[in-house]
Short mmCIF file of C-alpha atoms in Angstrom, two decimals:
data_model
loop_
_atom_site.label_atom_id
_atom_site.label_comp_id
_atom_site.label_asym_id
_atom_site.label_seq_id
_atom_site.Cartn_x
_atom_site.Cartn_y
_atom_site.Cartn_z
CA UNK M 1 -1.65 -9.11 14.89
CA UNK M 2 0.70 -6.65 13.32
CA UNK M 3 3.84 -6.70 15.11
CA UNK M 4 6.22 -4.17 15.64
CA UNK M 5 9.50 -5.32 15.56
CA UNK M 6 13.18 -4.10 14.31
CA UNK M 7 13.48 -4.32 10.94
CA UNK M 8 15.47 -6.55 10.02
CA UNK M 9 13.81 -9.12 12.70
CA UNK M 10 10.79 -8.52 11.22
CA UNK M 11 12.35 -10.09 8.00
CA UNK M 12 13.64 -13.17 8.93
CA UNK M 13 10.40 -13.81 11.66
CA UNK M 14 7.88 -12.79 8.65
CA UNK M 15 7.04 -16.19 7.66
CA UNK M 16 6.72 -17.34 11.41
CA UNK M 17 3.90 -14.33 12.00
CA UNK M 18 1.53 -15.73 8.88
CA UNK M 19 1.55 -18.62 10.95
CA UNK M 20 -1.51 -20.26 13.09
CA UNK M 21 0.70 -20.91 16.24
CA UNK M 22 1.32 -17.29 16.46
CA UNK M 23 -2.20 -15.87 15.50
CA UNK M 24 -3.14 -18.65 18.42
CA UNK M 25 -0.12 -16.86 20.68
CA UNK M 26 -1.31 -13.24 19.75
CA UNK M 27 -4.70 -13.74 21.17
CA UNK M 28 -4.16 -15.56 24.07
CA UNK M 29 -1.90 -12.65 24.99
CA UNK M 30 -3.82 -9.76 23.55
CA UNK M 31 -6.82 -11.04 26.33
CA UNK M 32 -4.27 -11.65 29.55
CA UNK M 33 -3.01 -7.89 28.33
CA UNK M 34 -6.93 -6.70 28.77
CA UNK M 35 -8.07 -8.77 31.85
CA UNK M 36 -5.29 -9.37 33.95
CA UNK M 37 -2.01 -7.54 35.30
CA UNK M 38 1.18 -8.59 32.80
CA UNK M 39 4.45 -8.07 32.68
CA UNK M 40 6.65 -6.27 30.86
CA UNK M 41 4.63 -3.26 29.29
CA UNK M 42 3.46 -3.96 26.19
CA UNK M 43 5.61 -1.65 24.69
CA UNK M 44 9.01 -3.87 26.21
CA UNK M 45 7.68 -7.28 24.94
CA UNK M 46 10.04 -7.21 22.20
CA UNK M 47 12.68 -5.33 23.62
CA UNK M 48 15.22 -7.45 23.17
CA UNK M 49 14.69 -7.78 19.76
CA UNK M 50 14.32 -3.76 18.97
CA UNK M 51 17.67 -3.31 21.26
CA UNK M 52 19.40 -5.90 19.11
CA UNK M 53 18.98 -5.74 15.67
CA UNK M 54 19.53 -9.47 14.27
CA UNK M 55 21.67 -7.89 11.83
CA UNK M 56 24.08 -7.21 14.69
CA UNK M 57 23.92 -10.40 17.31
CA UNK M 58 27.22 -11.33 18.68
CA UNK M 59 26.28 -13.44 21.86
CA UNK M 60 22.60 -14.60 23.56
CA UNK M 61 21.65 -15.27 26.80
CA UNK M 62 18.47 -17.55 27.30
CA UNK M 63 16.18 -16.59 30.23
CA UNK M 64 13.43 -18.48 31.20
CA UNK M 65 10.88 -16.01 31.80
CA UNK M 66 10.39 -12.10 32.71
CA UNK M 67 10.50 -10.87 36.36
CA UNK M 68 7.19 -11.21 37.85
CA UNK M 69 6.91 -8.24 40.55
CA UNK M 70 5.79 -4.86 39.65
CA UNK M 71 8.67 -2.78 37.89
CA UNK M 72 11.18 -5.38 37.12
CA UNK M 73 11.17 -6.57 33.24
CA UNK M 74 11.54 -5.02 30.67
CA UNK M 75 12.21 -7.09 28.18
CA UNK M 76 15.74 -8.11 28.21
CA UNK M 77 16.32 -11.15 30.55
CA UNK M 78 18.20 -10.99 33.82
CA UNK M 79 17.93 -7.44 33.55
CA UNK M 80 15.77 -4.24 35.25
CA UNK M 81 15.26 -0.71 34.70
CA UNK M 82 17.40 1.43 36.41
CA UNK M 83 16.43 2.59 39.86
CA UNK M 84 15.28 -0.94 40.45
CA UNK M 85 17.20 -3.37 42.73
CA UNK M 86 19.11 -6.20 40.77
CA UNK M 87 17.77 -9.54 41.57
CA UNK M 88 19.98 -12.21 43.29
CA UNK M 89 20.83 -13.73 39.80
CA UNK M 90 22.00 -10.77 38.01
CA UNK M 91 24.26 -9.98 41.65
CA UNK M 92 25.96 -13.39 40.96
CA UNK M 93 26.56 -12.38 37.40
CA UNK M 94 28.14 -9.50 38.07
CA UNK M 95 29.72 -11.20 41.20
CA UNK M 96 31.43 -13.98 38.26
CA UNK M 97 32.25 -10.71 36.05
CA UNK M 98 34.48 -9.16 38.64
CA UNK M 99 35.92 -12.35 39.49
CA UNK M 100 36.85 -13.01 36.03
CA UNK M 101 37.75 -9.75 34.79
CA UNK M 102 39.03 -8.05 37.41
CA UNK M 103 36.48 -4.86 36.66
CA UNK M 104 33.77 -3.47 39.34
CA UNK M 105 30.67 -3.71 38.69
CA UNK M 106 27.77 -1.03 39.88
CA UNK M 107 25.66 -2.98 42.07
CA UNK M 108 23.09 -0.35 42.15
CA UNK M 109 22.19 -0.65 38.29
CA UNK M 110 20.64 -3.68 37.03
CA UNK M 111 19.74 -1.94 33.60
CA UNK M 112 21.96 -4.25 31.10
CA UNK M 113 20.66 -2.01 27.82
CA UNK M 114 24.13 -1.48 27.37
CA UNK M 115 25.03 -5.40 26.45
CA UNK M 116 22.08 -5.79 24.24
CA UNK M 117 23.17 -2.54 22.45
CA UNK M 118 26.80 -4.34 21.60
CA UNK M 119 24.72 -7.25 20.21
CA UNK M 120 24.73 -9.48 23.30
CA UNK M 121 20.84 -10.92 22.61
CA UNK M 122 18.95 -11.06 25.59
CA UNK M 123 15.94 -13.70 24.73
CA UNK M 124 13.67 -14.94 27.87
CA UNK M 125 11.98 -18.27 26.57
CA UNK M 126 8.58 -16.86 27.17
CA UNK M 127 8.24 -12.90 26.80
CA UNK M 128 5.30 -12.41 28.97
CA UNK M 129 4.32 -13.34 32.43
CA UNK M 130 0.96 -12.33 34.94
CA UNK M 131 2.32 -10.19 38.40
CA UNK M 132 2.92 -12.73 40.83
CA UNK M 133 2.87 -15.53 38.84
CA UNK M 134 5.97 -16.99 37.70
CA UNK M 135 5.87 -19.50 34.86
CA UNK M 136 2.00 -18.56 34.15
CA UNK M 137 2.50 -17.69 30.19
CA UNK M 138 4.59 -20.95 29.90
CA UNK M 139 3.46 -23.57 27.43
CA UNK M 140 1.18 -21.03 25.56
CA UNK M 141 3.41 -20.84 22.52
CA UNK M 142 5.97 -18.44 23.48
CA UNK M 143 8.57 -21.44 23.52
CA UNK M 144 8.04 -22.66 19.73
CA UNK M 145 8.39 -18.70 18.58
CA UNK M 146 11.89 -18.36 20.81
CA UNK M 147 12.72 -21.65 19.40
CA UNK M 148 12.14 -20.21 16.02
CA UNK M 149 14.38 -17.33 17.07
CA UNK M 150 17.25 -19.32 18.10
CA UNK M 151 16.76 -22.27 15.28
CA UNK M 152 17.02 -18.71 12.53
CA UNK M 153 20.15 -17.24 14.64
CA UNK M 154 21.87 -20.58 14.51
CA UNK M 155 21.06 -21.31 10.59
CA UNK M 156 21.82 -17.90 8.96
CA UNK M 157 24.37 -16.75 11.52
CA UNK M 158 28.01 -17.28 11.95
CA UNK M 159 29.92 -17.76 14.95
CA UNK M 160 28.07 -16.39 17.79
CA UNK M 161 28.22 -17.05 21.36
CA UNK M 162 25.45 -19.13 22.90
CA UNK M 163 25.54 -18.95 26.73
CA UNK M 164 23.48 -21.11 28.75
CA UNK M 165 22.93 -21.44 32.33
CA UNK M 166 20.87 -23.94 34.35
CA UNK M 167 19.15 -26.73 33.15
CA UNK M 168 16.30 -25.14 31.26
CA UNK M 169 18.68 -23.03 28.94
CA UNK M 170 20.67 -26.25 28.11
CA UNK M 171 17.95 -27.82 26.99
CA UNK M 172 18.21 -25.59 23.77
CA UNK M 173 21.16 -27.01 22.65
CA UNK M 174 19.95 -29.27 20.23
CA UNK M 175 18.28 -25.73 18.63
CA UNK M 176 22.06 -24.93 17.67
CA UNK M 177 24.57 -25.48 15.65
CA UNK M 178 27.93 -26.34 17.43
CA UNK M 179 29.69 -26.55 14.74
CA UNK M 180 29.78 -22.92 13.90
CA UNK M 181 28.86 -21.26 17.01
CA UNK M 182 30.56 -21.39 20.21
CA UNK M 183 28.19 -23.01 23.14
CA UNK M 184 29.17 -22.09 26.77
CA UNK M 185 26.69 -23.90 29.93
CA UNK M 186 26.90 -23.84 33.19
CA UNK M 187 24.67 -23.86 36.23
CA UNK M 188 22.10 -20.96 36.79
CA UNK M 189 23.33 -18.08 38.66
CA UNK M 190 20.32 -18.34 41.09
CA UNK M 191 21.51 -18.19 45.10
CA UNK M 192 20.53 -21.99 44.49
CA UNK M 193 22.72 -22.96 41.93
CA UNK M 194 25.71 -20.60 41.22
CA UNK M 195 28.20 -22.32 43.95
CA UNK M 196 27.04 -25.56 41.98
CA UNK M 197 29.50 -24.42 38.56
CA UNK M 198 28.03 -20.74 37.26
CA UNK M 199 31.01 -18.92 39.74
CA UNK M 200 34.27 -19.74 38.30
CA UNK M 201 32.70 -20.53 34.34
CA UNK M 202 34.15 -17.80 32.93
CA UNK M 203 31.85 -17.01 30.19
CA UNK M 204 32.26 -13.62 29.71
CA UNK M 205 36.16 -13.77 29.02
CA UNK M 206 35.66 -16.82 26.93
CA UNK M 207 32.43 -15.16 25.04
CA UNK M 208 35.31 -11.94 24.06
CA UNK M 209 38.64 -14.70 23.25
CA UNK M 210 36.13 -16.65 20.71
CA UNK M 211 34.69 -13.02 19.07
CA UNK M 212 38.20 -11.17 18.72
CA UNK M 213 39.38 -14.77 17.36
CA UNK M 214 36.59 -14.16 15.21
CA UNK M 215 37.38 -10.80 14.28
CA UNK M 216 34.26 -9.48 16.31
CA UNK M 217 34.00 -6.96 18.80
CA UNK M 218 34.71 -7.94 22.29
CA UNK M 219 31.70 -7.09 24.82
CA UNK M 220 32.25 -4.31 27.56
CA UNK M 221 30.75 -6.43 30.13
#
C-alpha cells in the first residue's frame, strides 16, 4: 500500500512500509475501511504525522486509540474537530492547563491542530478504530508501527518531551531514551483517574522550562 505521508516521515518510516507486518496491517485495514464503519476518515489516519513534520517534533503525547462516536477523531489524539464537544479527558487537560498556567482555555473548541502545528506530536497507539467499538483495531499491528515511531523519534532525535499519562502510555517507556529526552507520567486525565495525580502534574510548564533550557520553542498551550 502506497502511503501518503509527510515527507520527511515518509523517510525515516520507508524501511518499516517494505515490511510484512505492515503489508499484513494495510490489508486488514484496507477491508474494515470497505465493510464496516471506521474511524477517523481515511484521509485523517495520518494526521498527526502530516500536521507534524518529524523534522519539527518538540513534545508527544501517546493516546491509546481514536474516539469511537461519529465525528470525533481526526487523527490527532485527545483532540476533535471544531464544532464538536471536547470529551471529558481533553476538559481535564485544559482544566490542569489553567491551573498551571494561569491562561483560559476555550472550552467550546476541542480542535488541538494548533499544538501539533508547534511540533507537539500527537500519536494514538492504534490509528484506527470501528464506530462504537473502542479498542476493536487493537492488537492488529498498529502497536509495533507506533512503536516504530517512537523507538525512530527517540534514536535520531534530541531532547524532546515525552508525556505520558495513565498506565497504557507508561508502558512505552522502555521505547525511549531517558537519557536524552525528558519523560513526564502521570495518571490519565479520564474523570476516573485525573484526581488520582494527572491535576496538579504540571506537564505543560515543565514540557516549555526543559525546551527553552534547550533552546527550543516553548508551546502556546
Amino acid at each position: 500500500m502506497q502511503v501518503k505521508i509527510e515527507p520527511s516521515w515518509q523517510k525515516v518510516l520507508q524501511p518499516y512500509f517494505q515490511t510484512e507486518q505492515w503489508k499484513k496491517l494495510a490489508d486488514f485495514v484496507r477491508q474494515e475501511y470497505l465493510t464496516r464503519k471506521v474511524y477517523p476518515h481515511p484521509k485523517n489516519v495520518f494526521n498527526a504525522f502530516n500536521s507534524t513534520p518529524f523534522d519539527q517534533v518538540q513534545a508527544v503525547i501517546i493516546g491509546q486509540d481514536p474516539y469511537h462516536n461519529p465525528g470525533q477523531a481526526h487523527g490527532l489524539c485527545f483532540s476533535v474537530p471544531k464544532g464538536v464537544v471536547p470529551p471529558p479527558s481533553l476538559k481535564n487537560i485544559y482544566q490542569e492547563i489553567e491551573n498551571d498556567l494561569g491562561i483560559k482555555k476555550d472550552y467550546t473548541n476541542g480542535d488541538l491542530s494548533s499544538w501539533a502545528k508547534q511540533g507537539v506530536f500527537l500519536l494514538n497507539a492504534v490509528l484506527t478504530v470501528r464506530q462504537n467499538q473502542a479498542g476493536s483495531h487493537a492488537n492488529k499491528g498498529w502497536e509495533d508501527f507506533t512503536d516504530e515511531v517512537i523507538k525512530i523519534l527517540s534514536r535520531e532525535k534530541n531532547n524532546l518531551v515525552f508525556l505520558l499519562w495513565g498506565n497504557y502510555a507508561k508502558r512505552k517507556k522502555e521505547l525511549i531514551d531517558s537519557t536524552k529526552h525528558l519523560i513526564l507520567d502521570a495518571a490519565h486525565p479520564s474523570p476516573l483517574s485525573a484526581h488520582y495525580g494527572f491535576f496538579g502534574c504540571r506537564h505543560f510548564s515543565k514540557t516549555n522550562d526543559y525546551l527553552q533550557q534547550h533552546q527550543k520553542r516553548p508551546i502556546k498551550w
